[in-house]
C-alpha positions as CSV (number, residue, x, y, z in Angstrom):
1,S,33.1,27.2,24.3
2,P,33.7,24.5,21.5
3,T,36.9,26.2,20.6
4,G,38.1,26.2,24.2
5,D,37.1,22.5,24.6
6,S,39.1,21.6,21.5
7,W,42.1,23.5,22.7
8,G,41.9,21.8,26.0
9,I,41.8,18.3,24.4
10,F,44.7,19.2,22.2
11,T,46.8,20.4,25.2
12,F,46.0,17.2,27.0
13,L,47.1,15.0,24.1
14,C,50.3,16.9,23.7
15,A,51.1,16.4,27.4
16,A,50.3,12.7,27.2
17,L,52.6,12.3,24.1
18,C,55.4,14.1,25.9
19,N,55.2,11.6,28.8
20,L,55.1,8.5,26.6
21,P,58.9,7.7,26.9
22,A,58.4,7.3,30.6
23,L,55.9,4.5,30.0
24,P,56.7,0.8,29.2
25,A,57.0,0.3,25.4
26,L,54.8,-2.3,23.8
27,N,56.4,-4.3,21.0
28,C,54.5,-6.8,18.9
29,S,56.6,-9.5,17.2
30,E,55.2,-12.4,15.1
31,E,56.9,-15.7,15.3
32,L,56.5,-17.4,11.9
33,G,56.5,-21.0,12.8
34,A,55.4,-24.3,11.3
35,G,51.8,-23.4,11.3
36,Q,52.2,-20.6,8.7
37,S,54.6,-22.8,6.7
38,I,52.0,-25.5,6.5
39,Q,49.3,-23.1,5.4
40,Q,51.6,-21.7,2.7
41,T,52.5,-25.2,1.5
42,Y,48.8,-26.2,1.4
43,D,48.1,-23.1,-0.7
44,L,51.0,-24.0,-3.1
45,T,49.8,-27.5,-3.4
46,R,46.3,-26.4,-4.4
47,Y,47.8,-23.9,-6.9
48,L,49.8,-26.7,-8.4
49,E,46.7,-28.9,-8.7
50,H,45.0,-26.1,-10.7
51,Q,48.1,-25.5,-12.8
52,L,48.5,-29.2,-13.6
53,R,45.0,-29.5,-14.9
54,T,45.8,-27.0,-17.6
55,L,49.2,-28.4,-18.2
56,A,48.0,-32.0,-18.4
57,G,45.3,-31.1,-20.9
58,T,47.8,-29.2,-23.1
59,Y,50.4,-32.0,-22.9
60,L,47.9,-34.8,-23.6
61,N,46.7,-32.9,-26.7
62,Y,50.3,-32.7,-27.7
63,L,50.6,-36.5,-27.4
64,G,47.4,-37.0,-29.5
65,P,44.9,-39.9,-29.5
66,P,44.3,-42.0,-27.6
67,F,46.1,-40.2,-24.8
68,N,43.9,-37.1,-25.0
69,E,40.6,-39.1,-25.0
70,P,38.6,-38.7,-21.8
71,D,37.9,-42.4,-21.3
72,F,41.5,-43.5,-22.0
73,N,42.5,-45.5,-18.9
74,P,45.3,-48.0,-19.7
75,P,46.8,-50.4,-17.2
76,R,50.0,-49.3,-15.5
77,L,53.0,-50.8,-17.3
78,A,56.1,-52.3,-15.5
79,R,58.2,-49.6,-17.2
80,A,56.3,-46.9,-15.3
81,E,57.2,-48.3,-11.9
82,R,60.2,-46.0,-11.5
83,V,57.7,-43.1,-11.2
84,P,56.7,-43.0,-7.5
85,S,53.2,-44.3,-7.2
86,A,50.5,-42.6,-5.0
87,T,48.2,-45.5,-5.3
88,V,48.6,-46.5,-1.6
89,D,45.6,-47.6,0.5
90,L,44.3,-44.4,2.1
91,D,43.8,-46.1,5.5
92,L,47.4,-47.3,5.4
93,W,48.6,-43.8,4.4
94,R,46.7,-42.1,7.2
95,G,48.1,-44.6,9.6
96,L,51.7,-43.3,8.9
97,T,53.2,-40.7,11.2
98,D,53.4,-37.1,10.1
99,N,57.1,-37.5,9.7
100,A,56.7,-40.5,7.4
101,R,54.1,-38.9,5.2
102,L,56.2,-35.7,4.9
103,A,59.3,-37.7,4.0
104,A,57.4,-39.7,1.4
105,N,56.0,-36.5,-0.2
106,Y,59.5,-34.9,-0.2
107,R,61.1,-37.9,-1.9
108,A,58.3,-38.4,-4.4
109,Y,58.2,-34.7,-5.6
110,S,62.0,-34.7,-5.8
111,R,61.9,-37.6,-8.2
112,L,58.8,-36.4,-10.1
113,L,60.6,-33.1,-10.6
114,C,63.5,-34.8,-12.3
115,Y,61.2,-36.6,-14.7
116,L,59.4,-33.5,-15.6
117,R,62.6,-31.7,-16.3
118,V,63.4,-34.4,-18.8
119,L,60.0,-33.8,-20.5
120,D,60.8,-30.1,-20.6
121,G,63.9,-30.8,-22.7
122,Q,62.0,-33.1,-25.1
123,V,58.8,-31.3,-26.1
124,G,58.7,-29.7,-29.5
125,T,56.7,-26.6,-28.9
126,A,57.9,-23.4,-27.3
127,E,54.6,-22.8,-25.5
128,L,54.6,-26.2,-23.9
129,R,58.2,-25.9,-22.8
130,H,57.3,-22.6,-21.2
131,R,54.4,-24.1,-19.3
132,L,56.5,-27.1,-18.2
133,S,59.4,-24.8,-17.0
134,H,56.9,-22.7,-15.0
135,F,55.4,-25.8,-13.4
136,C,58.8,-27.2,-12.6
137,A,59.7,-24.0,-10.8
138,S,56.5,-24.2,-8.7
139,L,57.1,-27.9,-8.0
140,Q,60.7,-27.1,-6.9
141,G,59.2,-24.5,-4.5
142,L,56.9,-27.3,-3.1
143,V,59.9,-29.5,-2.4
144,L,61.7,-26.7,-0.6
145,S,58.5,-25.9,1.4
146,I,58.1,-29.5,2.5
147,G,61.7,-29.5,3.6
148,G,61.1,-26.3,5.6
149,I,58.1,-27.8,7.4
150,M,60.1,-30.9,8.3
151,S,62.9,-28.8,9.7
152,S,60.5,-26.5,11.7
153,L,58.9,-29.6,13.2
154,G,62.3,-31.1,14.1
155,Y,62.1,-33.9,11.5
156,P,65.3,-34.9,9.6
157,L,65.2,-34.6,5.8
158,P,65.3,-37.9,3.9
159,A,68.9,-39.0,3.1
160,G,70.4,-37.7,-0.1
161,P,69.8,-34.5,-2.1
162,A,66.4,-33.3,-3.3
163,G,67.2,-34.6,-6.7
164,P,70.3,-36.0,-8.6
165,P,72.4,-33.4,-10.4
166,A,71.4,-34.8,-13.8
167,P,67.8,-35.9,-14.2
168,P,67.8,-39.6,-14.9
169,G,64.6,-39.7,-16.9
170,M,62.9,-42.9,-17.9
171,P,64.7,-45.7,-19.7
172,T,64.6,-45.2,-23.4
173,A,61.3,-46.5,-24.7
174,P,61.5,-49.1,-27.5
175,N,58.8,-47.2,-29.5
176,D,57.0,-43.9,-29.6
177,F,53.8,-45.3,-28.1
178,L,55.5,-46.6,-25.0
179,K,57.3,-43.3,-24.6
180,K,54.0,-41.5,-24.6
181,M,52.6,-44.0,-22.1
182,D,55.5,-43.1,-19.8
183,D,54.6,-39.5,-20.0
184,F,50.9,-40.2,-19.5
185,W,51.6,-42.1,-16.3
186,L,53.9,-39.4,-15.0
187,L,51.1,-36.8,-15.3
188,K,48.6,-39.2,-13.8
189,E,50.7,-40.0,-10.7
190,L,51.5,-36.4,-10.2
191,Q,47.8,-35.5,-10.2
192,T,47.2,-38.2,-7.5
193,W,50.1,-37.1,-5.4
194,L,49.0,-33.4,-5.4
195,W,45.4,-34.4,-4.5
196,R,46.6,-36.5,-1.6
197,S,49.2,-34.0,-0.4
198,A,46.5,-31.2,-0.3
199,K,44.6,-33.5,2.1
200,D,47.8,-34.2,4.1
201,F,48.6,-30.5,4.6
202,N,45.0,-29.6,5.4
203,R,45.0,-32.2,8.2
204,L,48.4,-31.2,9.4
205,K,47.6,-27.5,9.7
206,K,44.8,-28.3,12.0
207,K,47.2,-30.1,14.3
208,V,49.9,-27.3,14.4
209,P,48.8,-24.0,15.8
210,P,49.1,-20.9,13.6
211,A,51.8,-18.3,14.0
212,V,52.0,-17.0,17.6
213,V,51.8,-13.3,18.2
214,T,53.8,-12.4,21.3
215,L,53.6,-9.1,23.3
216,Q,56.8,-8.0,24.9
217,L,57.0,-5.2,27.5
218,E,60.3,-3.3,27.6
219,A,60.3,-1.4,30.8
220,R,62.1,1.9,30.6
221,G,63.2,3.6,33.8
222,F,62.0,0.7,36.1
């Protein structure tokens, strides 16, 4: 009968469960390696790109014309050379080793973060300060993530701390227009760095395998 069949199946399952301790136990452990770190860093970089688009628009409006005009494209001034430039030939950049590119990204974002913290202390509106603080926190996370990737791949971190204790800022501008020009170039270079870094991490994650799932048999009674 159906009731008898159901009772028979139930009895069989109970017997099987009672005998499980005598069988090998199957444990699944996930090794979180460089592959997952690279994926997470890539995702963070894309998030920062999105975040910067909104922040840059708000900040350029804060600076006012001509900085917030779409066709404003001034030449880079010698004063802005302290900001790490991402305007390196793409073929030359791709010709670098993974270690060299990661080290360059680590150093650049450490310096850019210092300059952004200076901006955070100078802007006059609470909303913009809040956005800058949030972006700085995300960028600090990116610096730490890049350092984590380098460590997991066996690469040494660049010499020196991620950033000096006191942000150096830019040299005092002789007038307000040049000060705004410094801020404009800081945002422009940061946009280019994030765009290129996203491509770097996308290529790197294809080289490094994802997290490995290992199956371990713990024999009991053997």
